[in-house]
């Protein structure tokens, strides 16, 4: 069995993935850690403080592991994984997510880009394109880990989640765009 837990940074992927793997007695794999440990990246982006992955190498190395294991895979890149029995996209209210990421001390550009991705449902869309009917979205806003895991185990999906129906979120997206645009020369 392969379960993918995905979503933007700050939605709870790590704790949910670890709890799911423990509950279901499956191995846990953090794709980010896997990439770093196996040097499956091309460079380090100083501005965003993150690695630029080598997608072809990641896919190749993942295939070796997926074919012989039952896993819960935590990732922000669901389409890099070739197969899954279930794909859980964790979502979080953009205002809560913004506060979470700012609290981590991240650069404004990194926070703005990740919250914008959440608002626009970038990872959710990627997951749906790659896995269609195997996708379950769960809104993690103000939920405990146990509540989130129980929703997943009981297949109580919330999605598709559309943040842009809220005019406050639409205005927030405009503010995030201004932040991102201010870094235009650095990108």
PDB file of C-alpha atoms in Angstrom:
ATOM      1  CA  UNK A   1       0.000   0.000   0.000  1.00  0.00           C
ATOM      2  CA  UNK A   2       1.219   3.474  -0.911  1.00  0.00           C
ATOM      3  CA  UNK A   3      -0.349   6.546   0.696  1.00  0.00           C
ATOM      4  CA  UNK A   4       0.819   9.992  -0.353  1.00  0.00           C
ATOM      5  CA  UNK A   5       0.326  12.879   2.069  1.00  0.00           C
ATOM      6  CA  UNK A   6       0.834  16.177   0.305  1.00  0.00           C
ATOM      7  CA  UNK A   7       0.088  19.888   0.612  1.00  0.00           C
ATOM      8  CA  UNK A   8       1.887  23.173   0.962  1.00  0.00           C
ATOM      9  CA  UNK A   9       4.408  23.628   3.785  1.00  0.00           C
ATOM     10  CA  UNK A  10       2.737  24.289   7.124  1.00  0.00           C
ATOM     11  CA  UNK A  11      -0.453  22.247   6.660  1.00  0.00           C
ATOM     12  CA  UNK A  12       0.654  19.348   8.887  1.00  0.00           C
ATOM     13  CA  UNK A  13       2.128  16.833   6.436  1.00  0.00           C
ATOM     14  CA  UNK A  14       4.938  15.593   8.681  1.00  0.00           C
ATOM     15  CA  UNK A  15       2.943  14.915  11.842  1.00  0.00           C
ATOM     16  CA  UNK A  16      -0.024  13.481   9.938  1.00  0.00           C
ATOM     17  CA  UNK A  17       2.216  11.236   7.801  1.00  0.00           C
ATOM     18  CA  UNK A  18       4.070   9.905  10.820  1.00  0.00           C
ATOM     19  CA  UNK A  19       0.826   9.255  12.728  1.00  0.00           C
ATOM     20  CA  UNK A  20      -0.728   7.522   9.697  1.00  0.00           C
ATOM     21  CA  UNK A  21       2.329   5.324   9.190  1.00  0.00           C
ATOM     22  CA  UNK A  22       2.311   4.394  12.877  1.00  0.00           C
ATOM     23  CA  UNK A  23      -1.446   3.698  12.918  1.00  0.00           C
ATOM     24  CA  UNK A  24      -1.383   1.600   9.733  1.00  0.00           C
ATOM     25  CA  UNK A  25       2.004  -0.008  10.453  1.00  0.00           C
ATOM     26  CA  UNK A  26       3.505   1.341   7.211  1.00  0.00           C
ATOM     27  CA  UNK A  27       6.988   2.736   6.634  1.00  0.00           C
ATOM     28  CA  UNK A  28       7.327   6.527   6.552  1.00  0.00           C
ATOM     29  CA  UNK A  29       9.269   8.399   3.871  1.00  0.00           C
ATOM     30  CA  UNK A  30       9.864  12.137   3.791  1.00  0.00           C
ATOM     31  CA  UNK A  31      10.557  12.914   0.145  1.00  0.00           C
ATOM     32  CA  UNK A  32      12.405  16.127   1.071  1.00  0.00           C
ATOM     33  CA  UNK A  33      14.758  14.244   3.397  1.00  0.00           C
ATOM     34  CA  UNK A  34      15.174  11.519   0.783  1.00  0.00           C
ATOM     35  CA  UNK A  35      16.175  14.128  -1.824  1.00  0.00           C
ATOM     36  CA  UNK A  36      18.721  15.781   0.475  1.00  0.00           C
ATOM     37  CA  UNK A  37      20.214  12.538   1.814  1.00  0.00           C
ATOM     38  CA  UNK A  38      20.637  11.121  -1.698  1.00  0.00           C
ATOM     39  CA  UNK A  39      21.761  14.435  -3.244  1.00  0.00           C
ATOM     40  CA  UNK A  40      18.922  14.369  -5.794  1.00  0.00           C
ATOM     41  CA  UNK A  41      19.053  18.109  -6.372  1.00  0.00           C
ATOM     42  CA  UNK A  42      20.763  20.398  -8.840  1.00  0.00           C
ATOM     43  CA  UNK A  43      21.376  23.455  -6.666  1.00  0.00           C
ATOM     44  CA  UNK A  44      20.366  25.384  -3.569  1.00  0.00           C
ATOM     45  CA  UNK A  45      18.140  28.455  -3.951  1.00  0.00           C
ATOM     46  CA  UNK A  46      19.458  30.974  -1.402  1.00  0.00           C
ATOM     47  CA  UNK A  47      16.489  33.345  -1.765  1.00  0.00           C
ATOM     48  CA  UNK A  48      13.912  30.667  -0.960  1.00  0.00           C
ATOM     49  CA  UNK A  49      16.247  28.655   1.261  1.00  0.00           C
ATOM     50  CA  UNK A  50      15.410  25.405  -0.503  1.00  0.00           C
ATOM     51  CA  UNK A  51      16.883  22.841  -2.874  1.00  0.00           C
ATOM     52  CA  UNK A  52      16.043  22.626  -6.578  1.00  0.00           C
ATOM     53  CA  UNK A  53      15.331  18.955  -7.139  1.00  0.00           C
ATOM     54  CA  UNK A  54      16.382  16.819 -10.089  1.00  0.00           C
ATOM     55  CA  UNK A  55      12.962  15.371 -10.947  1.00  0.00           C
ATOM     56  CA  UNK A  56      14.241  12.587 -13.188  1.00  0.00           C
ATOM     57  CA  UNK A  57      16.692  11.308 -10.577  1.00  0.00           C
ATOM     58  CA  UNK A  58      14.044  11.544  -7.836  1.00  0.00           C
ATOM     59  CA  UNK A  59      11.555   9.509  -9.889  1.00  0.00           C
ATOM     60  CA  UNK A  60      14.197   6.904 -10.702  1.00  0.00           C
ATOM     61  CA  UNK A  61      15.302   6.459  -7.083  1.00  0.00           C
ATOM     62  CA  UNK A  62      11.724   6.473  -5.763  1.00  0.00           C
ATOM     63  CA  UNK A  63      10.739   3.646  -8.099  1.00  0.00           C
ATOM     64  CA  UNK A  64      13.315   1.412  -6.416  1.00  0.00           C
ATOM     65  CA  UNK A  65      11.807   2.052  -2.986  1.00  0.00           C
ATOM     66  CA  UNK A  66       8.116   2.045  -3.930  1.00  0.00           C
ATOM     67  CA  UNK A  67       8.295  -1.322  -5.656  1.00  0.00           C
ATOM     68  CA  UNK A  68       9.426  -3.116  -2.488  1.00  0.00           C
ATOM     69  CA  UNK A  69       7.710  -1.217   0.346  1.00  0.00           C
ATOM     70  CA  UNK A  70       4.390  -0.265   1.890  1.00  0.00           C
ATOM     71  CA  UNK A  71       4.749   3.440   2.576  1.00  0.00           C
ATOM     72  CA  UNK A  72       3.285   6.702   3.708  1.00  0.00           C
ATOM     73  CA  UNK A  73       5.123   9.257   1.591  1.00  0.00           C
ATOM     74  CA  UNK A  74       5.182  12.890   2.679  1.00  0.00           C
ATOM     75  CA  UNK A  75       5.814  15.299  -0.197  1.00  0.00           C
ATOM     76  CA  UNK A  76       4.972  18.638  -1.752  1.00  0.00           C
ATOM     77  CA  UNK A  77       5.435  17.019  -5.191  1.00  0.00           C
ATOM     78  CA  UNK A  78       2.764  14.315  -5.604  1.00  0.00           C
ATOM     79  CA  UNK A  79       3.302  13.924  -9.344  1.00  0.00           C
ATOM     80  CA  UNK A  80       6.855  12.631  -8.785  1.00  0.00           C
ATOM     81  CA  UNK A  81       5.377   9.426  -7.391  1.00  0.00           C
ATOM     82  CA  UNK A  82       4.229   6.891  -9.964  1.00  0.00           C
ATOM     83  CA  UNK A  83       1.601   5.020  -7.993  1.00  0.00           C
ATOM     84  CA  UNK A  84      -0.592   5.408  -4.931  1.00  0.00           C
ATOM     85  CA  UNK A  85      -3.593   3.777  -3.337  1.00  0.00           C
ATOM     86  CA  UNK A  86      -4.627   7.047  -1.693  1.00  0.00           C
ATOM     87  CA  UNK A  87      -3.476  10.643  -2.070  1.00  0.00           C
ATOM     88  CA  UNK A  88      -4.323  12.928   0.830  1.00  0.00           C
ATOM     89  CA  UNK A  89      -4.025  16.653   0.129  1.00  0.00           C
ATOM     90  CA  UNK A  90      -3.897  18.566   3.391  1.00  0.00           C
ATOM     91  CA  UNK A  91      -5.229  22.112   3.100  1.00  0.00           C
ATOM     92  CA  UNK A  92      -5.220  25.014   5.554  1.00  0.00           C
ATOM     93  CA  UNK A  93      -6.984  28.343   5.726  1.00  0.00           C
ATOM     94  CA  UNK A  94      -4.612  30.819   4.010  1.00  0.00           C
ATOM     95  CA  UNK A  95      -4.629  33.290   6.925  1.00  0.00           C
ATOM     96  CA  UNK A  96      -3.734  30.528   9.414  1.00  0.00           C
ATOM     97  CA  UNK A  97      -1.116  29.198   7.025  1.00  0.00           C
ATOM     98  CA  UNK A  98       0.438  32.643   6.613  1.00  0.00           C
ATOM     99  CA  UNK A  99       0.789  32.971  10.399  1.00  0.00           C
ATOM    100  CA  UNK A 100       2.252  29.469  10.651  1.00  0.00           C
ATOM    101  CA  UNK A 101       4.911  30.135   8.005  1.00  0.00           C
ATOM    102  CA  UNK A 102       5.765  33.627   9.302  1.00  0.00           C
ATOM    103  CA  UNK A 103       6.207  32.026  12.728  1.00  0.00           C
ATOM    104  CA  UNK A 104       8.900  29.795  11.234  1.00  0.00           C
ATOM    105  CA  UNK A 105      10.933  32.898  10.411  1.00  0.00           C
ATOM    106  CA  UNK A 106      10.824  32.274   6.670  1.00  0.00           C
ATOM    107  CA  UNK A 107      11.641  34.982   4.142  1.00  0.00           C
ATOM    108  CA  UNK A 108       8.650  37.012   2.925  1.00  0.00           C
ATOM    109  CA  UNK A 109       8.999  35.677  -0.625  1.00  0.00           C
ATOM    110  CA  UNK A 110       8.927  32.054   0.552  1.00  0.00           C
ATOM    111  CA  UNK A 111       5.896  32.670   2.759  1.00  0.00           C
ATOM    112  CA  UNK A 112       4.024  34.569   0.039  1.00  0.00           C
ATOM    113  CA  UNK A 113       4.704  31.967  -2.661  1.00  0.00           C
ATOM    114  CA  UNK A 114       3.608  29.082  -0.446  1.00  0.00           C
ATOM    115  CA  UNK A 115       0.423  30.790   0.770  1.00  0.00           C
ATOM    116  CA  UNK A 116      -0.402  31.798  -2.809  1.00  0.00           C
ATOM    117  CA  UNK A 117       0.038  28.165  -3.865  1.00  0.00           C
ATOM    118  CA  UNK A 118      -2.402  27.131  -1.121  1.00  0.00           C
ATOM    119  CA  UNK A 119      -4.973  29.743  -2.149  1.00  0.00           C
ATOM    120  CA  UNK A 120      -4.777  28.678  -5.789  1.00  0.00           C
ATOM    121  CA  UNK A 121      -4.815  24.960  -4.937  1.00  0.00           C
ATOM    122  CA  UNK A 122      -1.620  24.271  -6.891  1.00  0.00           C
ATOM    123  CA  UNK A 123      -0.715  21.024  -5.114  1.00  0.00           C
ATOM    124  CA  UNK A 124      -4.324  19.840  -5.082  1.00  0.00           C
ATOM    125  CA  UNK A 125      -4.544  20.365  -8.831  1.00  0.00           C
ATOM    126  CA  UNK A 126      -1.247  18.540  -9.392  1.00  0.00           C
ATOM    127  CA  UNK A 127      -2.487  15.616  -7.278  1.00  0.00           C
ATOM    128  CA  UNK A 128      -5.805  15.436  -9.157  1.00  0.00           C
ATOM    129  CA  UNK A 129      -4.053  15.506 -12.531  1.00  0.00           C
ATOM    130  CA  UNK A 130      -1.749  12.659 -11.485  1.00  0.00           C
ATOM    131  CA  UNK A 131      -4.151  10.516  -9.431  1.00  0.00           C
ATOM    132  CA  UNK A 132      -7.715  11.603 -10.342  1.00  0.00           C
ATOM    133  CA  UNK A 133     -10.255   9.780  -8.119  1.00  0.00           C
ATOM    134  CA  UNK A 134      -7.683   8.647  -5.520  1.00  0.00           C
ATOM    135  CA  UNK A 135      -7.430  12.185  -4.067  1.00  0.00           C
ATOM    136  CA  UNK A 136      -8.949  13.156  -0.715  1.00  0.00           C
ATOM    137  CA  UNK A 137      -8.656  16.782   0.470  1.00  0.00           C
ATOM    138  CA  UNK A 138      -8.784  17.499   4.200  1.00  0.00           C
ATOM    139  CA  UNK A 139      -8.967  20.970   5.736  1.00  0.00           C
ATOM    140  CA  UNK A 140      -6.581  20.818   8.707  1.00  0.00           C
ATOM    141  CA  UNK A 141      -7.432  24.303  10.033  1.00  0.00           C
ATOM    142  CA  UNK A 142      -7.952  24.150  13.815  1.00  0.00           C
ATOM    143  CA  UNK A 143      -8.008  20.336  13.851  1.00  0.00           C
ATOM    144  CA  UNK A 144      -5.956  17.999  16.036  1.00  0.00           C
ATOM    145  CA  UNK A 145      -3.704  15.366  14.496  1.00  0.00           C
ATOM    146  CA  UNK A 146      -6.061  12.656  15.764  1.00  0.00           C
ATOM    147  CA  UNK A 147      -9.070  14.349  14.123  1.00  0.00           C
ATOM    148  CA  UNK A 148      -7.208  14.672  10.813  1.00  0.00           C
ATOM    149  CA  UNK A 149      -6.019  11.043  10.850  1.00  0.00           C
ATOM    150  CA  UNK A 150      -9.520   9.812  11.733  1.00  0.00           C
ATOM    151  CA  UNK A 151     -10.980  11.756   8.798  1.00  0.00           C
ATOM    152  CA  UNK A 152      -8.409  10.151   6.490  1.00  0.00           C
ATOM    153  CA  UNK A 153      -8.973   6.633   7.829  1.00  0.00           C
ATOM    154  CA  UNK A 154     -12.751   7.075   7.486  1.00  0.00           C
ATOM    155  CA  UNK A 155     -12.367   8.628   4.019  1.00  0.00           C
ATOM    156  CA  UNK A 156     -14.205  11.783   5.115  1.00  0.00           C
ATOM    157  CA  UNK A 157     -12.906  14.165   2.476  1.00  0.00           C
ATOM    158  CA  UNK A 158     -13.600  17.912   2.510  1.00  0.00           C
ATOM    159  CA  UNK A 159     -12.722  18.713  -1.059  1.00  0.00           C
ATOM    160  CA  UNK A 160     -12.366  20.095  -3.421  1.00  0.00           C
ATOM    161  CA  UNK A 161     -11.579  23.107  -1.262  1.00  0.00           C
ATOM    162  CA  UNK A 162     -11.889  26.506  -2.945  1.00  0.00           C
ATOM    163  CA  UNK A 163     -10.450  29.374  -0.878  1.00  0.00           C
ATOM    164  CA  UNK A 164     -11.077  31.982  -3.593  1.00  0.00           C
ATOM    165  CA  UNK A 165     -14.837  32.046  -3.012  1.00  0.00           C
ATOM    166  CA  UNK A 166     -14.056  34.303  -0.006  1.00  0.00           C
ATOM    167  CA  UNK A 167     -13.531  37.965  -0.972  1.00  0.00           C
ATOM    168  CA  UNK A 168     -11.128  38.422   1.968  1.00  0.00           C
ATOM    169  CA  UNK A 169      -8.942  35.684   0.507  1.00  0.00           C
ATOM    170  CA  UNK A 170      -9.122  37.351  -2.917  1.00  0.00           C
ATOM    171  CA  UNK A 171      -7.814  40.599  -1.399  1.00  0.00           C
ATOM    172  CA  UNK A 172      -5.160  38.661   0.511  1.00  0.00           C
ATOM    173  CA  UNK A 173      -4.011  37.079  -2.762  1.00  0.00           C
ATOM    174  CA  UNK A 174      -3.539  40.565  -4.218  1.00  0.00           C
ATOM    175  CA  UNK A 175      -1.344  41.500  -1.234  1.00  0.00           C
ATOM    176  CA  UNK A 176       0.707  38.335  -1.675  1.00  0.00           C
ATOM    177  CA  UNK A 177       1.168  39.149  -5.373  1.00  0.00           C
ATOM    178  CA  UNK A 178       2.590  42.546  -4.378  1.00  0.00           C
ATOM    179  CA  UNK A 179       5.111  40.863  -2.077  1.00  0.00           C
ATOM    180  CA  UNK A 180       6.147  38.417  -4.799  1.00  0.00           C
ATOM    181  CA  UNK A 181       6.392  41.211  -7.383  1.00  0.00           C
ATOM    182  CA  UNK A 182       8.683  43.186  -5.101  1.00  0.00           C
ATOM    183  CA  UNK A 183      11.236  40.372  -5.483  1.00  0.00           C
ATOM    184  CA  UNK A 184      10.920  40.298  -9.287  1.00  0.00           C
ATOM    185  CA  UNK A 185      14.525  41.359  -9.924  1.00  0.00           C
ATOM    186  CA  UNK A 186      15.815  38.675  -7.530  1.00  0.00           C
ATOM    187  CA  UNK A 187      13.859  35.803  -9.071  1.00  0.00           C
TER     188      UNK A 187
END
